[in-house]
CSV table of C-alpha atoms in Angstrom, one decimal:
chain,number,residue,atom,x,y,z
Y,1,MET,CA,-14.3,-15.9,-4.6
Y,2,LEU,CA,-11.6,-13.3,-4.4
Y,3,LEU,CA,-10.6,-12.7,-0.8
Y,4,VAL,CA,-8.3,-10.1,0.5
Y,5,VAL,CA,-6.8,-11.3,3.6
Y,6,ALA,CA,-4.9,-9.2,6.1
Y,7,LEU,CA,-2.7,-11.0,8.5
Y,8,GLY,CA,-1.7,-9.7,11.8
Y,9,GLY,CA,1.7,-9.4,13.2
Y,10,ASN,CA,1.1,-12.5,15.1
Y,11,ALA,CA,1.6,-14.6,12.1
Y,12,LEU,CA,5.2,-13.8,12.3
Y,13,LEU,CA,6.1,-13.0,16.1
Y,14,GLU,CA,4.5,-13.4,19.4
Y,15,ARG,CA,5.0,-10.7,22.3
Y,16,GLY,CA,8.3,-11.4,24.1
Y,17,GLU,CA,9.7,-13.9,21.5
Y,18,ARG,CA,13.2,-13.2,20.1
Y,19,PRO,CA,12.8,-12.0,16.5
Y,20,ASP,CA,15.3,-14.8,14.9
Y,21,ALA,CA,14.5,-15.8,11.5
Y,22,GLY,CA,13.7,-19.4,12.6
Y,23,VAL,CA,11.3,-18.0,15.0
Y,24,GLN,CA,9.2,-16.2,12.4
Y,25,ARG,CA,9.5,-18.7,9.6
Y,26,ARG,CA,8.1,-21.2,12.1
Y,27,HIS,CA,5.0,-18.8,12.5
Y,28,VAL,CA,4.8,-18.3,8.7
Y,29,ARG,CA,4.7,-22.1,8.3
Y,30,ALA,CA,1.8,-22.1,10.7
Y,31,ALA,CA,0.1,-19.3,9.0
Y,32,ALA,CA,0.4,-21.0,5.4
Y,33,ARG,CA,-1.2,-24.1,6.8
Y,34,ALA,CA,-4.0,-22.2,8.3
Y,35,LEU,CA,-4.4,-20.4,4.9
Y,36,ALA,CA,-4.2,-23.3,2.7
Y,37,PRO,CA,-7.7,-24.2,2.7
Y,38,LEU,CA,-8.9,-20.9,1.6
Y,39,ALA,CA,-6.0,-20.8,-1.2
Y,40,ALA,CA,-7.1,-24.2,-2.4
Y,41,GLU,CA,-10.8,-22.9,-3.2
Y,42,HIS,CA,-10.2,-19.0,-3.6
Y,43,THR,CA,-8.1,-16.7,-5.1
Y,44,LEU,CA,-6.1,-14.8,-2.5
Y,45,VAL,CA,-4.5,-11.3,-2.0
Y,46,LEU,CA,-2.6,-11.4,1.1
Y,47,CYS,CA,-1.3,-8.2,3.0
Y,48,HIS,CA,0.7,-8.6,6.1
Y,49,GLY,CA,2.2,-6.7,9.2
Y,50,ASN,CA,5.8,-5.5,9.6
Y,51,GLY,CA,5.9,-3.7,12.9
Y,52,PRO,CA,8.3,-5.7,14.7
Y,53,GLN,CA,10.6,-6.4,11.6
Y,54,ILE,CA,10.7,-2.7,10.6
Y,55,GLY,CA,11.5,-1.7,14.0
Y,56,LEU,CA,14.2,-4.3,14.3
Y,57,LEU,CA,16.1,-3.2,11.2
Y,58,ALA,CA,15.7,0.3,12.2
Y,59,VAL,CA,17.6,-0.2,15.3
Y,60,GLU,CA,20.1,-2.4,13.5
Y,61,SER,CA,20.5,0.8,10.9
Y,62,GLU,CA,20.8,3.2,13.5
Y,63,ASN,CA,23.6,1.3,15.1
Y,64,ASP,CA,25.6,0.3,12.2
Y,65,PRO,CA,29.1,2.3,12.3
Y,66,ALA,CA,29.5,1.5,8.7
Y,67,LEU,CA,26.6,3.8,7.6
Y,68,ALA,CA,27.0,7.6,7.4
Y,69,HIS,CA,23.3,7.7,7.7
Y,70,PRO,CA,20.6,5.2,8.8
Y,71,PHE,CA,18.4,3.7,6.1
Y,72,PRO,CA,15.1,5.6,6.0
Y,73,LEU,CA,11.8,4.1,6.9
Y,74,ASP,CA,10.6,3.6,3.2
Y,75,THR,CA,13.6,1.6,2.4
Y,76,LEU,CA,13.3,-0.6,5.6
Y,77,GLY,CA,9.6,-1.2,4.7
Y,78,ALA,CA,10.7,-2.4,1.4
Y,79,GLN,CA,12.9,-4.7,2.7
Y,80,THR,CA,10.5,-6.1,5.0
Y,81,GLN,CA,8.1,-6.7,2.1
Y,82,GLY,CA,10.6,-8.9,0.3
Y,83,MET,CA,11.7,-11.0,3.4
Y,84,ILE,CA,8.1,-11.5,4.6
Y,85,GLY,CA,6.8,-12.2,1.1
Y,86,TYR,CA,9.6,-14.7,0.3
Y,87,TRP,CA,8.7,-16.5,3.7
Y,88,LEU,CA,4.9,-16.5,2.6
Y,89,ALA,CA,5.1,-17.4,-0.8
Y,90,GLN,CA,7.5,-20.3,-0.3
Y,91,GLU,CA,5.4,-21.7,2.7
Y,92,LEU,CA,2.3,-21.6,0.8
Y,93,GLY,CA,4.0,-23.7,-1.8
Y,94,ASN,CA,5.2,-25.9,0.8
Y,95,ALA,CA,1.8,-26.3,2.5
Y,96,GLY,CA,0.7,-27.8,-0.9
Y,97,ILE,CA,-0.9,-24.8,-2.7
Y,98,ALA,CA,-0.5,-25.6,-6.3
Y,99,ARG,CA,-1.4,-22.1,-7.8
Y,100,PRO,CA,1.7,-19.7,-8.1
Y,101,ALA,CA,2.4,-17.0,-5.4
Y,102,VAL,CA,4.0,-13.8,-6.1
Y,103,THR,CA,5.2,-11.1,-3.8
Y,104,ILE,CA,5.0,-7.5,-5.0
Y,105,VAL,CA,7.0,-4.8,-3.3
Y,106,THR,CA,4.1,-2.3,-3.2
Y,107,ARG,CA,4.1,1.5,-2.9
Y,108,THR,CA,1.2,3.4,-1.2
Y,109,GLU,CA,0.7,6.9,-2.1
Y,110,VAL,CA,-0.1,9.1,1.1
Y,111,GLY,CA,-0.6,13.0,1.6
Y,112,ALA,CA,2.1,15.3,2.9
Y,113,ASP,CA,-0.5,17.2,4.4
Y,114,ASP,CA,-1.8,14.1,6.4
Y,115,PRO,CA,-2.2,15.3,10.2
Y,116,ALA,CA,-0.9,11.8,10.9
Y,117,PHE,CA,2.8,13.5,10.2
Y,118,ARG,CA,2.2,15.7,13.2
Y,119,SER,CA,1.2,13.1,15.5
Y,120,PRO,CA,2.8,9.7,15.1
Y,121,THR,CA,0.8,6.7,16.8
Y,122,LYS,CA,1.9,3.5,14.9
Y,123,PHE,CA,4.1,1.2,17.0
Y,124,VAL,CA,7.2,-0.4,15.4
Y,125,GLY,CA,10.0,-2.5,16.9
Y,126,ARG,CA,10.2,-4.5,20.0
Y,127,GLY,CA,9.1,-3.3,23.5
Y,128,TYR,CA,11.3,-1.5,26.1
Y,129,GLN,CA,11.4,-0.4,29.8
Y,130,GLU,CA,10.5,3.2,29.9
Y,131,LEU,CA,13.9,4.6,30.9
Y,132,GLU,CA,15.6,2.7,28.0
Y,133,ALA,CA,12.8,3.9,25.7
Y,134,ARG,CA,13.4,7.5,26.6
Y,135,ARG,CA,17.2,7.2,26.3
Y,136,LEU,CA,16.8,5.6,22.8
Y,137,ALA,CA,14.3,8.2,21.9
Y,138,ARG,CA,17.0,11.1,22.9
Y,139,GLU,CA,19.5,9.3,20.9
Y,140,HIS,CA,18.0,8.5,17.6
Y,141,GLY,CA,15.3,11.4,17.6
Y,142,TRP,CA,12.5,9.0,18.1
Y,143,ALA,CA,8.9,9.4,19.3
Y,144,VAL,CA,8.0,6.8,21.9
Y,145,ALA,CA,4.7,5.8,23.7
Y,146,ARG,CA,3.4,3.2,26.1
Y,147,ASP,CA,2.1,0.0,24.5
Y,148,GLY,CA,0.5,-2.2,27.4
Y,149,LEU,CA,3.4,-2.7,29.9
Y,150,ALA,CA,6.0,-1.8,27.5
Y,151,TRP,CA,7.2,1.4,25.6
Y,152,ARG,CA,7.6,1.5,21.9
Y,153,ARG,CA,8.8,3.6,19.3
Y,154,VAL,CA,5.9,5.4,17.4
Y,155,VAL,CA,5.9,6.7,13.9
Y,156,ALA,CA,3.4,8.5,11.5
Y,157,SER,CA,0.7,6.3,10.1
Y,158,PRO,CA,-0.9,8.4,7.1
Y,159,GLU,CA,-4.1,7.4,5.3
Y,160,PRO,CA,-3.5,5.1,2.4
Y,161,ARG,CA,-4.7,7.2,-0.9
Y,162,ARG,CA,-3.6,4.7,-3.8
Y,163,VAL,CA,-1.8,1.6,-4.3
Y,164,LEU,CA,0.6,2.4,-7.4
Y,165,GLU,CA,0.9,-1.3,-8.2
Y,166,LEU,CA,-2.9,-1.8,-8.4
Y,167,PRO,CA,-2.8,-2.5,-12.3
Y,168,THR,CA,-0.4,-5.1,-12.0
Y,169,ILE,CA,-2.0,-6.8,-9.0
Y,170,ARG,CA,-5.3,-6.7,-11.0
Y,171,GLN,CA,-3.7,-8.6,-13.9
Y,172,LEU,CA,-2.1,-11.2,-11.7
Y,173,VAL,CA,-5.5,-11.9,-9.5
Y,174,ALA,CA,-7.4,-12.2,-13.1
Y,175,GLY,CA,-5.0,-15.0,-13.8
Y,176,GLY,CA,-5.7,-16.9,-10.6
Y,177,THR,CA,-2.2,-15.9,-8.8
Y,178,THR,CA,-1.9,-15.7,-5.1
Y,179,VAL,CA,-0.7,-12.0,-4.6
Y,180,ILE,CA,1.3,-11.1,-1.5
Y,181,CYS,CA,1.2,-7.3,-1.7
Y,182,GLY,CA,0.6,-4.1,0.5
Y,183,GLY,CA,3.1,-5.6,3.2
Y,184,GLY,CA,3.2,-3.4,6.1
Y,185,GLY,CA,0.7,-1.3,4.3
Y,186,GLY,CA,2.9,-0.7,1.5
Y,187,VAL,CA,5.7,1.6,1.2
Y,188,PRO,CA,4.6,5.2,1.9
Y,189,VAL,CA,5.3,7.6,-1.0
Y,190,LEU,CA,4.6,11.1,-1.8
Y,191,ALA,CA,3.7,12.6,-5.1
Y,192,ARG,CA,5.8,15.4,-6.4
Y,193,ASP,CA,5.8,17.6,-9.6
Y,194,GLY,CA,6.3,16.0,-12.9
Y,195,GLY,CA,4.8,12.7,-11.9
Y,196,ARG,CA,7.7,11.7,-9.5
Y,197,PHE,CA,7.4,9.9,-6.1
Y,198,GLU,CA,9.6,10.0,-3.2
Y,199,GLY,CA,9.6,7.9,0.0
Y,200,ALA,CA,7.8,9.1,3.1
Y,201,GLN,CA,9.2,8.5,6.7
Y,202,ALA,CA,6.2,6.6,8.0
Y,203,VAL,CA,4.4,3.4,8.3
Y,204,VAL,CA,0.8,2.7,6.6
Y,205,ASP,CA,-1.6,0.7,8.5
Y,206,LYS,CA,-1.9,-2.7,6.6
Y,207,ASP,CA,-5.4,-3.1,7.5
Y,208,LEU,CA,-6.4,0.1,5.9
Y,209,THR,CA,-4.4,-0.6,2.9
Y,210,ALA,CA,-6.0,-4.2,2.7
Y,211,ALA,CA,-9.5,-2.6,2.8
Y,212,LEU,CA,-8.4,-0.1,-0.1
Y,213,LEU,CA,-7.1,-3.0,-2.0
Y,214,ALA,CA,-10.3,-5.0,-1.5
Y,215,ILE,CA,-12.6,-2.1,-2.6
Y,216,GLU,CA,-10.4,-1.3,-5.7
Y,217,LEU,CA,-10.1,-4.9,-6.6
Y,218,GLY,CA,-14.0,-5.8,-6.1
Y,219,ALA,CA,-13.0,-8.4,-3.7
Y,220,ASP,CA,-15.9,-10.6,-2.4
Y,221,ARG,CA,-14.8,-10.7,1.2
Y,222,LEU,CA,-12.4,-8.8,3.4
Y,223,VAL,CA,-11.0,-11.2,6.0
Y,224,VAL,CA,-8.9,-9.9,8.8
Y,225,LEU,CA,-6.9,-12.6,10.7
Y,226,THR,CA,-5.3,-11.9,14.1
Y,227,ASP,CA,-4.5,-13.6,17.3
Y,228,VAL,CA,-8.1,-12.8,18.7
Y,229,ASP,CA,-11.1,-15.0,18.4
Y,230,ALA,CA,-13.8,-12.2,17.9
Y,231,VAL,CA,-14.5,-8.5,18.2
Y,232,ARG,CA,-16.0,-8.2,21.9
Y,233,ARG,CA,-18.4,-5.8,23.2
Y,234,ASP,CA,-17.6,-4.4,26.7
Y,235,PHE,CA,-14.1,-5.9,26.8
Y,236,GLY,CA,-12.5,-6.3,30.3
Y,237,THR,CA,-15.9,-6.0,32.1
Y,238,PRO,CA,-18.4,-8.6,33.5
Y,239,GLN,CA,-20.7,-7.9,30.8
Y,240,GLU,CA,-17.9,-8.7,28.0
Y,241,ARG,CA,-19.1,-11.1,25.3
Y,242,PRO,CA,-18.0,-12.0,21.5
Y,243,LEU,CA,-19.8,-10.6,18.7
Y,244,SER,CA,-20.5,-13.3,16.0
Y,245,THR,CA,-22.5,-10.9,13.6
Y,246,VAL,CA,-22.6,-7.1,13.6
Y,247,ASP,CA,-23.7,-4.7,11.0
Y,248,ALA,CA,-21.2,-1.8,10.0
Y,249,ASP,CA,-23.2,1.0,11.3
Y,250,GLU,CA,-23.5,-0.6,15.0
Y,251,LEU,CA,-19.8,-1.4,14.8
Y,252,ARG,CA,-19.0,2.1,13.7
Y,253,ALA,CA,-20.6,3.5,16.8
Y,254,MET,CA,-18.3,1.7,19.1
Y,255,ARG,CA,-14.8,2.7,20.2
Y,256,PHE,CA,-11.5,0.8,20.0
Y,257,PRO,CA,-8.0,1.4,20.7
Y,258,ALA,CA,-6.1,3.2,17.6
Y,259,GLY,CA,-3.1,1.0,17.7
Y,260,SER,CA,-4.5,-2.6,17.9
Y,261,MET,CA,-8.3,-3.2,17.1
Y,262,GLY,CA,-9.3,0.0,15.8
Y,263,PRO,CA,-7.8,-0.3,12.4
Y,264,LYS,CA,-9.1,-3.8,11.9
Y,265,VAL,CA,-12.7,-2.6,12.8
Y,266,ASP,CA,-12.2,0.4,10.7
Y,267,ALA,CA,-10.9,-1.5,7.6
Y,268,CYS,CA,-14.1,-4.0,7.9
Y,269,VAL,CA,-16.5,-0.8,8.3
Y,270,ARG,CA,-15.0,0.9,5.2
Y,271,PHE,CA,-15.1,-2.2,2.9
Y,272,VAL,CA,-18.6,-3.1,4.1
Y,273,THR,CA,-19.8,0.4,3.6
Y,274,ALA,CA,-18.3,0.8,0.3
Y,275,THR,CA,-19.3,-2.6,-1.3
Y,276,GLY,CA,-22.3,-3.9,0.6
Y,277,ARG,CA,-20.3,-7.2,0.9
Y,278,PRO,CA,-19.3,-8.8,4.3
Y,279,ALA,CA,-15.9,-8.6,5.9
Y,280,ALA,CA,-14.6,-10.8,8.9
Y,281,ILE,CA,-12.2,-10.5,12.0
Y,282,GLY,CA,-11.2,-13.4,13.6
Y,283,ALA,CA,-8.3,-15.8,14.8
Y,284,LEU,CA,-5.7,-17.1,12.0
Y,285,ARG,CA,-6.1,-20.6,13.2
Y,286,ASP,CA,-9.9,-20.4,12.5
Y,287,ALA,CA,-9.4,-19.0,9.0
Y,288,PRO,CA,-12.0,-21.3,7.0
Y,289,ALA,CA,-14.4,-20.9,9.9
Y,290,VAL,CA,-14.0,-17.2,10.0
Y,291,LEU,CA,-14.8,-17.1,6.3
Y,292,ALA,CA,-17.7,-19.4,6.7
Y,293,ALA,CA,-19.0,-17.0,9.5
Y,294,ARG,CA,-18.8,-20.2,12.0
Y,295,ALA,CA,-16.1,-18.3,14.1
Y,296,GLY,CA,-15.0,-14.8,14.4
Y,297,THR,CA,-16.9,-11.6,13.8
Y,298,THR,CA,-18.7,-11.2,10.5
Y,299,VAL,CA,-19.5,-7.6,9.7
Y,300,THR,CA,-22.6,-7.0,7.3
Y,301,ALA,CA,-24.3,-4.0,5.7
Y,302,PRO,CA,-26.5,-2.0,7.6
Y,303,PRO,CA,-30.3,-2.7,7.3
Y,304,ARG,CA,-31.8,-0.7,4.1
Y,305,PRO,CA,-33.7,2.4,4.6
Y,306,GLY,CA,-37.2,1.6,5.8
Y,307,THR,CA,-36.2,-1.9,7.4
Y,308,PRO,CA,-36.6,-1.7,11.0
Y,309,ARG,CA,-33.2,-1.5,13.1
Y,310,ALA,CA,-33.1,-3.1,16.3
Y,311,PRO,CA,-33.3,-1.0,19.5
Y,312,GLY,CA,-30.3,0.9,20.3
Y,313,VAL,CA,-28.5,0.6,16.9
Y,314,PRO,CA,-27.9,4.1,15.5
Y,315,ALA,CA,-28.5,5.5,12.2
Y,316,THR,CA,-25.8,5.3,9.6
Y,317,ARG,CA,-23.1,8.2,9.7
Y,318,GLY,CA,-22.1,8.6,6.0
Y,319,PRO,CA,-20.8,6.2,3.4
Y,320,GLY,CA,-17.6,5.4,1.5
Y,321,TYR,CA,-14.0,5.2,2.6
Y,322,GLY,CA,-14.5,7.4,5.5
Y,323,PRO,CA,-12.7,8.6,8.8
Y,324,ARG,CA,-11.2,6.4,11.2
Y,325,ILE,CA,-12.9,4.6,14.0
Y,326,SER,CA,-12.8,7.2,17.1
Y,327,GLN,CA,-10.2,6.6,19.9
Y,328,GLY,CA,-11.1,5.9,23.4
Y,329,ALA,CA,-12.2,3.4,25.8
Y,330,MET,CA,-11.3,-0.2,24.8
Y,331,GLU,CA,-14.2,-2.5,23.5
Y,332,GLY,CA,-12.0,-4.9,21.7
Y,333,SER,CA,-9.0,-6.8,22.7
Y,334,ALA,CA,-5.4,-5.7,21.6
Y,335,GLU,CA,-3.5,-7.2,18.8
Y,336,ARG,CA,0.2,-6.5,17.5
Y,337,PRO,CA,0.4,-4.3,14.3
C-alpha cells in the first residue's frame, strides 16, 4: 500500500527538552525504528512537523549581530526541511530499511487573501513566561499567545492549495522510494504574475499538507502519528473515553483545539471524505497497530445514503477538501505542532 504518514513534533522534541541536536536525533532514531515495520511492507511518504525547530532558528536569526535583517520564515522553513529530512533518511537506513529514502525541499502554494494572515494561530518555537514572551513580542514584532502553561510565538497558518513538487514526488513514489516531503507543511509560497513564486511569512500545517498529498497521490491510507494513543471523546471529563473507530461525519461534528488535535482530525476527515478510504490517528510507538486498526483511532467513511445511522450521529455536512474543524471546547488531547 501507499501510506502518507504525518509525524508530530514529538518525533523530534518533547515539551521542556533542550533543543540540542543530540536530543532530537535520539527521538528521530526512535521514530525510525517505529516506522521500520511500515517502511518494510509499504511505500511511505513522510511529512513532519517543524514548530520547535523553526522557532529556534528564528530566535537565533533575530539575535545574530552579523545579519542586517533576520532570515525570513520561508527560508527558515526550507532549512528545517533539509535538517530534519537528513536525520530521518539516515536513521531509516540505520533501522535496516533497504529501499532508498529521499528528502525533497517542498514548496506549498498558499493564497495571499487567506484570512490566516490576519489572525496568526500557529505556534512556533519554545515556550516562555508571559512577561518574557511579551518583551520578545515588542522587540521582534511577534504575535504571542498562551499555549498551555507557557506563552509562545504564533504565526499565520494559511490553507495549503497545491504542492509544487507533486510531479516529482509522484515519480519517486512510483519507483518505490520512501519520500520525505512537506516538512513543516512545506515552504509557503505565493503565486505572482508571470508564473513567479515568492516566499510567504507563514507556516503551513503539516497535517493538512499531508492530507492534500494523500488525496493527490491516491494514497491507500493517511496515518497521523503523534504522542497520544487515540482521539478521545469528552476529554478531561469523567465520561472521557478513546474512540477506536469513528466515521468522518461524526468526527466532523466534534470540536477540537485549533493548535493541536484539531488539524489532525481535520486532515483525516478531509482525506476520508475525498477518497472514501480510511485514515488513522495514534501513537508513534504503536505505528503498525495503528495502521492495522488494533490501536489508535480509525476514521472511516460515513454510511452510504439509505444506510441506517446510529442514533445521535449527524448527517453529512458537505464533501471534499472542506473547511477546518471548528474551534472551541477541547474534546481531544493536545499535541505539539
